[in-house]
Amino acid sequence: MTSWPSWPRPGKRVCEMSGLINLINKLSDLALPPLGQDIMAYLAFAVYVALIVGGGLTAVLARNLVRAMVGLVITFLGVAGMYLLLASPFLAFMQLLIYVGAISILILFAILLVKNTSSGEEAYRPGLPQAGLALVAAAGVAAIFGPVIALNEDLAAPPELPVETPLAELGQDLLNFYVVPFELISIVLLVAMAGGVLLAWDKRYRGKE
Amino acid sequence: MIISPLTLFMLAALALMVIGLVGLISRRTLVGMLISVEMLLNGAGLSVVAAAKLTPASDAVGQLATLFIMGLAAAEATLVLAMMVVVYRRFDTVATEALATIKDAQS
């Protein structure tokens, strides 16, 4: 039997918050031998990659912007699944909450507010020079980074099995060593919200005068 | 030959980046470009988490970095939405062709 590189599984250090995940781990331990678990993990990875690539191509190539947004949501779901495979369920939850819940709704508002659905500017295909340049740029990036990733021996080394970091540890770090970035990001969010409201309300006042 | 999981995750992140780049250049309106930028940011977060989880590097730092990326993405989407509203009121379109002039499109 050829040796599969053992796929990262959520370790035994599961925090108390995620009893359900713990239960699923135990059940899967009971149900499948390690090789079967590895095969299941590769299958799940393939499904998530299919979600990401399919959703991404829809988001980029769809002529209708609402459809593009739906493709983007599918991509977000695929990335959330990848976070689950990486034994970080909190990040997967945040991905669903922030990206799928908030940002895609913002993008939907943007699409609807600027009246740019199937009859707008995006209804026509980009010109040949533009599409060609886009493909050249993407192929350039892929040609640079693809071999770097594929040929790197450090990456090919058998990985450490990730253990799930307890949520309390993340919070401790956030309030001890990383307290300045933590506070800064709240300021950035506040300024962005205030600036957004200011920008969007300006003309309305002027129109009433 | 079986590829190691870390390489696979990095290739997935690269795929996100490449697709987002194609969209960023080939889209003609600000909305389409915003969608592509979100995909680029997602690829960055995925690669950071994969590198933190599957190597001896600190795990919490990777997760916190991705949380910060998510916060910045939320702030950026809010601001871009407000800017799009302003641009649309002024130019009646969000196509980037029309924004390449200093004066209003109508005048």
GROMACS .gro file of C-alpha atoms in nm:
model
  316
    1MET     CA    1   0.000   0.000   0.000
    2THR     CA    2   0.154   0.329  -0.107
    3SER     CA    3   0.200   0.583   0.166
    4TRP     CA    4  -0.039   0.872   0.146
    5PRO     CA    5   0.089   1.180   0.317
    6SER     CA    6  -0.132   1.188   0.621
    7TRP     CA    7  -0.387   1.460   0.574
    8PRO     CA    8  -0.419   1.715   0.853
    9ARG     CA    9  -0.704   1.622   1.080
   10PRO     CA   10  -0.834   1.818   1.375
   11GLY     CA   11  -0.618   1.709   1.662
   12LYS     CA   12  -0.727   1.581   1.995
   13ARG     CA   13  -0.698   1.920   2.163
   14VAL     CA   14  -1.047   2.034   2.081
   15CYS     CA   15  -1.174   2.315   2.298
   16GLU     CA   16  -1.489   2.279   2.503
   17MET     CA   17  -1.685   2.516   2.281
   18SER     CA   18  -1.690   2.278   1.988
   19GLY     CA   19  -1.851   1.972   2.137
   20LEU     CA   20  -2.024   1.898   1.811
   21ILE     CA   21  -1.696   1.894   1.618
   22ASN     CA   22  -1.551   1.671   1.887
   23LEU     CA   23  -1.842   1.433   1.845
   24ILE     CA   24  -1.799   1.428   1.468
   25ASN     CA   25  -1.429   1.356   1.514
   26LYS     CA   26  -1.504   1.062   1.739
   27LEU     CA   27  -1.763   0.927   1.500
   28SER     CA   28  -1.529   0.951   1.205
   29ASP     CA   29  -1.253   0.788   1.407
   30LEU     CA   30  -1.488   0.502   1.473
   31ALA     CA   31  -1.614   0.476   1.123
   32LEU     CA   32  -1.306   0.495   0.905
   33PRO     CA   33  -0.950   0.369   0.920
   34PRO     CA   34  -0.684   0.641   0.877
   35LEU     CA   35  -0.640   0.568   0.507
   36GLY     CA   36  -1.013   0.610   0.454
   37GLN     CA   37  -1.003   0.939   0.640
   38ASP     CA   38  -0.722   1.060   0.418
   39ILE     CA   39  -0.919   0.967   0.107
   40MET     CA   40  -1.225   1.145   0.245
   41ALA     CA   41  -1.014   1.453   0.317
   42TYR     CA   42  -0.878   1.456  -0.038
   43LEU     CA   43  -1.231   1.416  -0.172
   44ALA     CA   44  -1.353   1.708   0.040
   45PHE     CA   45  -1.058   1.914  -0.080
   46ALA     CA   46  -1.148   1.834  -0.441
   47VAL     CA   47  -1.507   1.943  -0.380
   48TYR     CA   48  -1.394   2.271  -0.223
   49VAL     CA   49  -1.153   2.337  -0.509
   50ALA     CA   50  -1.435   2.276  -0.755
   51LEU     CA   51  -1.653   2.524  -0.561
   52ILE     CA   52  -1.376   2.784  -0.559
   53VAL     CA   53  -1.282   2.754  -0.925
   54GLY     CA   54  -1.638   2.725  -1.053
   55GLY     CA   55  -1.765   3.010  -0.840
   56GLY     CA   56  -1.465   3.222  -0.926
   57LEU     CA   57  -1.505   3.173  -1.300
   58THR     CA   58  -1.874   3.259  -1.266
   59ALA     CA   59  -1.787   3.572  -1.069
   60VAL     CA   60  -1.534   3.683  -1.326
   61LEU     CA   61  -1.701   3.587  -1.653
   62ALA     CA   62  -2.075   3.631  -1.589
   63ARG     CA   63  -2.223   3.921  -1.784
   64ASN     CA   64  -2.498   3.970  -1.525
   65LEU     CA   65  -2.353   4.122  -1.210
   66VAL     CA   66  -2.605   3.956  -0.979
   67ARG     CA   67  -2.493   3.619  -1.112
   68ALA     CA   68  -2.134   3.725  -1.060
   69MET     CA   69  -2.216   3.798  -0.697
   70VAL     CA   70  -2.372   3.454  -0.654
   71GLY     CA   71  -2.053   3.303  -0.795
   72LEU     CA   72  -1.855   3.505  -0.543
   73VAL     CA   73  -2.069   3.367  -0.258
   74ILE     CA   74  -2.000   3.013  -0.381
   75THR     CA   75  -1.628   3.092  -0.379
   76PHE     CA   76  -1.656   3.217  -0.020
   77LEU     CA   77  -1.827   2.892   0.078
   78GLY     CA   78  -1.545   2.691  -0.077
   79VAL     CA   79  -1.284   2.889   0.115
   80ALA     CA   80  -1.481   2.837   0.437
   81GLY     CA   81  -1.465   2.463   0.371
   82MET     CA   82  -1.089   2.491   0.327
   83TYR     CA   83  -1.065   2.657   0.669
   84LEU     CA   84  -1.258   2.364   0.815
   85LEU     CA   85  -1.012   2.121   0.655
   86LEU     CA   86  -0.732   2.324   0.814
   87ALA     CA   87  -0.879   2.264   1.162
   88SER     CA   88  -0.976   2.625   1.222
   89PRO     CA   89  -1.355   2.622   1.255
   90PHE     CA   90  -1.362   2.970   1.409
   91LEU     CA   91  -1.217   3.117   1.090
   92ALA     CA   92  -1.467   2.922   0.882
   93PHE     CA   93  -1.747   3.068   1.095
   94MET     CA   94  -1.603   3.419   1.058
   95GLN     CA   95  -1.572   3.365   0.683
   96LEU     CA   96  -1.941   3.280   0.663
   97LEU     CA   97  -2.039   3.565   0.896
   98ILE     CA   98  -1.828   3.844   0.745
   99TYR     CA   99  -1.794   3.753   0.380
  100VAL     CA  100  -2.114   3.565   0.302
  101GLY     CA  101  -2.324   3.757   0.551
  102ALA     CA  102  -2.197   4.112   0.523
  103ILE     CA  103  -1.972   4.179   0.227
  104SER     CA  104  -2.182   4.000  -0.033
  105ILE     CA  105  -2.486   4.194   0.089
  106LEU     CA  106  -2.285   4.516   0.052
  107ILE     CA  107  -2.195   4.416  -0.302
  108LEU     CA  108  -2.559   4.341  -0.376
  109PHE     CA  109  -2.651   4.689  -0.252
  110ALA     CA  110  -2.379   4.833  -0.475
  111ILE     CA  111  -2.516   4.646  -0.776
  112LEU     CA  112  -2.873   4.759  -0.708
  113LEU     CA  113  -2.789   5.121  -0.620
  114VAL     CA  114  -2.597   5.187  -0.937
  115LYS     CA  115  -2.864   5.028  -1.159
  116ASN     CA  116  -2.618   4.807  -1.337
  117THR     CA  117  -2.783   4.473  -1.395
  118SER     CA  118  -2.815   4.282  -1.719
  119SER     CA  119  -2.843   4.593  -1.936
  120GLY     CA  120  -2.551   4.789  -1.793
  121GLU     CA  121  -2.192   4.838  -1.895
  122GLU     CA  122  -2.097   4.482  -1.809
  123ALA     CA  123  -2.349   4.334  -2.052
  124TYR     CA  124  -2.093   4.335  -2.332
  125ARG     CA  125  -1.780   4.128  -2.343
  126PRO     CA  126  -1.454   4.312  -2.281
  127GLY     CA  127  -1.263   4.406  -2.591
  128LEU     CA  128  -0.995   4.178  -2.724
  129PRO     CA  129  -0.700   4.390  -2.602
  130GLN     CA  130  -0.844   4.408  -2.252
  131ALA     CA  131  -0.919   4.036  -2.230
  132GLY     CA  132  -0.579   3.957  -2.378
  133LEU     CA  133  -0.400   4.177  -2.126
  134ALA     CA  134  -0.595   4.020  -1.841
  135LEU     CA  135  -0.497   3.672  -1.957
  136VAL     CA  136  -0.133   3.778  -1.999
  137ALA     CA  137  -0.122   3.922  -1.646
  138ALA     CA  138  -0.282   3.614  -1.495
  139ALA     CA  139  -0.057   3.379  -1.691
  140GLY     CA  140   0.245   3.579  -1.581
  141VAL     CA  141   0.152   3.550  -1.214
  142ALA     CA  142   0.078   3.180  -1.254
  143ALA     CA  143   0.407   3.124  -1.438
  144ILE     CA  144   0.602   3.296  -1.159
  145PHE     CA  145   0.431   3.156  -0.851
  146GLY     CA  146   0.322   2.816  -0.984
  147PRO     CA  147   0.674   2.669  -1.019
  148VAL     CA  148   0.780   2.838  -0.695
  149ILE     CA  149   0.502   2.655  -0.512
  150ALA     CA  150   0.521   2.327  -0.701
  151LEU     CA  151   0.899   2.287  -0.685
  152ASN     CA  152   0.954   2.408  -0.329
  153GLU     CA  153   1.084   2.118  -0.123
  154ASP     CA  154   0.998   2.283   0.206
  155LEU     CA  155   0.634   2.285   0.104
  156ALA     CA  156   0.652   1.922  -0.005
  157ALA     CA  157   0.783   1.808   0.332
  158PRO     CA  158   0.532   1.613   0.538
  159PRO     CA  159   0.330   1.879   0.718
  160GLU     CA  160   0.272   1.912   1.086
  161LEU     CA  161  -0.068   1.789   1.189
  162PRO     CA  162  -0.256   2.103   1.287
  163VAL     CA  163  -0.418   2.111   1.625
  164GLU     CA  164  -0.715   2.332   1.681
  165THR     CA  165  -0.611   2.640   1.875
  166PRO     CA  166  -0.851   2.710   2.159
  167LEU     CA  167  -1.054   3.023   2.107
  168ALA     CA  168  -0.939   3.157   2.444
  169GLU     CA  169  -0.579   3.151   2.321
  170LEU     CA  170  -0.668   3.364   2.022
  171GLY     CA  171  -0.843   3.611   2.248
  172GLN     CA  172  -0.546   3.622   2.484
  173ASP     CA  173  -0.311   3.704   2.197
  174LEU     CA  174  -0.552   3.966   2.070
  175LEU     CA  175  -0.557   4.143   2.404
  176ASN     CA  176  -0.191   4.104   2.498
  177PHE     CA  177   0.065   4.120   2.221
  178TYR     CA  178  -0.156   4.226   1.932
  179VAL     CA  179  -0.362   4.482   2.119
  180VAL     CA  180  -0.243   4.773   1.903
  181PRO     CA  181  -0.348   4.621   1.567
  182PHE     CA  182  -0.671   4.511   1.733
  183GLU     CA  183  -0.756   4.864   1.842
  184LEU     CA  184  -0.632   5.009   1.515
  185ILE     CA  185  -0.864   4.790   1.314
  186SER     CA  186  -1.160   4.907   1.518
  187ILE     CA  187  -1.058   5.265   1.444
  188VAL     CA  188  -1.024   5.182   1.074
  189LEU     CA  189  -1.371   5.028   1.073
  190LEU     CA  190  -1.519   5.328   1.255
  191VAL     CA  191  -1.356   5.574   1.017
  192ALA     CA  192  -1.471   5.371   0.716
  193MET     CA  193  -1.831   5.363   0.840
  194ALA     CA  194  -1.833   5.735   0.925
  195GLY     CA  195  -1.670   5.823   0.594
  196GLY     CA  196  -1.918   5.610   0.404
  197VAL     CA  197  -2.213   5.779   0.570
  198LEU     CA  198  -2.060   6.122   0.512
  199LEU     CA  199  -1.991   6.054   0.144
  200ALA     CA  200  -2.333   5.913   0.074
  201TRP     CA  201  -2.530   6.185   0.259
  202ASP     CA  202  -2.359   6.493   0.124
  203LYS     CA  203  -2.553   6.537  -0.199
  204ARG     CA  204  -2.887   6.467  -0.041
  205TYR     CA  205  -2.854   6.764   0.192
  206ARG     CA  206  -2.743   6.987  -0.090
  207GLY     CA  207  -3.040   6.883  -0.299
  208LYS     CA  208  -3.286   6.990  -0.029
  209GLU     CA  209  -3.152   7.340   0.003
  210MET     CA  210   0.345   1.108  -0.703
  211ILE     CA  211   0.113   1.252  -0.443
  212ILE     CA  212   0.133   1.621  -0.373
  213SER     CA  213   0.159   1.732  -0.012
  214PRO     CA  214  -0.140   1.912   0.142
  215LEU     CA  215   0.049   2.238   0.193
  216THR     CA  216   0.132   2.255  -0.178
  217LEU     CA  217  -0.231   2.184  -0.260
  218PHE     CA  218  -0.357   2.463  -0.037
  219MET     CA  219  -0.103   2.705  -0.183
  220LEU     CA  220  -0.211   2.611  -0.535
  221ALA     CA  221  -0.574   2.673  -0.440
  222ALA     CA  222  -0.479   3.017  -0.307
  223LEU     CA  223  -0.287   3.084  -0.629
  224ALA     CA  224  -0.595   2.986  -0.830
  225LEU     CA  225  -0.800   3.240  -0.633
  226MET     CA  226  -0.539   3.507  -0.700
  227VAL     CA  227  -0.517   3.433  -1.073
  228ILE     CA  228  -0.894   3.432  -1.120
  229GLY     CA  229  -0.927   3.754  -0.923
  230LEU     CA  230  -0.656   3.919  -1.131
  231VAL     CA  231  -0.830   3.825  -1.456
  232GLY     CA  232  -1.150   3.978  -1.322
  233LEU     CA  233  -0.979   4.290  -1.193
  234ILE     CA  234  -0.837   4.369  -1.536
  235SER     CA  235  -1.120   4.253  -1.758
  236ARG     CA  236  -1.414   4.403  -1.567
  237ARG     CA  237  -1.533   4.740  -1.688
  238THR     CA  238  -1.722   4.872  -1.386
  239LEU     CA  239  -1.629   4.943  -1.026
  240VAL     CA  240  -1.872   4.678  -0.900
  241GLY     CA  241  -1.705   4.403  -1.099
  242MET     CA  242  -1.364   4.517  -0.984
  243LEU     CA  243  -1.480   4.513  -0.620
  244ILE     CA  244  -1.593   4.151  -0.664
  245SER     CA  245  -1.249   4.058  -0.802
  246VAL     CA  246  -1.063   4.235  -0.520
  247GLU     CA  247  -1.260   4.037  -0.264
  248MET     CA  248  -1.141   3.719  -0.432
  249LEU     CA  249  -0.778   3.834  -0.418
  250LEU     CA  250  -0.812   3.905  -0.044
  251ASN     CA  251  -0.966   3.563   0.014
  252GLY     CA  252  -0.672   3.398  -0.157
  253ALA     CA  253  -0.432   3.589   0.066
  254GLY     CA  254  -0.615   3.478   0.380
  255LEU     CA  255  -0.624   3.116   0.271
  256SER     CA  256  -0.251   3.104   0.202
  257VAL     CA  257  -0.168   3.268   0.536
  258VAL     CA  258  -0.380   3.022   0.733
  259ALA     CA  259  -0.243   2.722   0.543
  260ALA     CA  260   0.114   2.834   0.602
  261ALA     CA  261   0.050   2.890   0.973
  262LYS     CA  262  -0.135   2.563   1.025
  263LEU     CA  263   0.083   2.316   0.835
  264THR     CA  264   0.428   2.442   0.935
  265PRO     CA  265   0.587   2.485   1.278
  266ALA     CA  266   0.500   2.856   1.264
  267SER     CA  267   0.274   3.000   1.529
  268ASP     CA  268  -0.083   2.901   1.468
  269ALA     CA  269  -0.256   3.187   1.645
  270VAL     CA  270  -0.064   3.451   1.450
  271GLY     CA  271  -0.186   3.313   1.120
  272GLN     CA  272  -0.547   3.305   1.231
  273LEU     CA  273  -0.526   3.657   1.372
  274ALA     CA  274  -0.370   3.785   1.048
  275THR     CA  275  -0.660   3.640   0.853
  276LEU     CA  276  -0.907   3.797   1.095
  277PHE     CA  277  -0.739   4.133   1.036
  278ILE     CA  278  -0.761   4.078   0.660
  279MET     CA  279  -1.134   4.013   0.699
  280GLY     CA  280  -1.180   4.333   0.900
  281LEU     CA  281  -0.991   4.537   0.642
  282ALA     CA  282  -1.194   4.379   0.363
  283ALA     CA  283  -1.516   4.482   0.538
  284ALA     CA  284  -1.393   4.841   0.579
  285GLU     CA  285  -1.278   4.851   0.218
  286ALA     CA  286  -1.611   4.721   0.085
  287THR     CA  287  -1.799   4.985   0.286
  288LEU     CA  288  -1.587   5.269   0.154
  289VAL     CA  289  -1.599   5.146  -0.203
  290LEU     CA  290  -1.979   5.126  -0.182
  291ALA     CA  291  -1.997   5.487  -0.065
  292MET     CA  292  -1.757   5.598  -0.337
  293MET     CA  293  -1.960   5.416  -0.598
  294VAL     CA  294  -2.275   5.595  -0.484
  295VAL     CA  295  -2.101   5.932  -0.514
  296VAL     CA  296  -1.950   5.848  -0.853
  297TYR     CA  297  -2.285   5.727  -0.981
  298ARG     CA  298  -2.459   6.049  -0.875
  299ARG     CA  299  -2.195   6.256  -1.049
  300PHE     CA  300  -2.131   6.057  -1.367
  301ASP     CA  301  -2.451   5.849  -1.397
  302THR     CA  302  -2.235   5.541  -1.446
  303VAL     CA  303  -1.967   5.342  -1.268
  304ALA     CA  304  -1.784   5.238  -1.585
  305THR     CA  305  -1.416   5.305  -1.551
  306GLU     CA  306  -1.393   5.445  -1.905
  307ALA     CA  307  -1.613   5.738  -1.810
  308LEU     CA  308  -1.414   5.809  -1.493
  309ALA     CA  309  -1.091   5.870  -1.683
  310THR     CA  310  -1.184   6.234  -1.733
  311ILE     CA  311  -1.161   6.514  -1.482
  312LYS     CA  312  -1.476   6.693  -1.588
  313ASP     CA  313  -1.828   6.553  -1.574
  314ALA     CA  314  -1.927   6.312  -1.843
  315GLN     CA  315  -2.213   6.527  -1.970
  316SER     CA  316  -2.029   6.856  -2.009
   0.00000   0.00000   0.00000
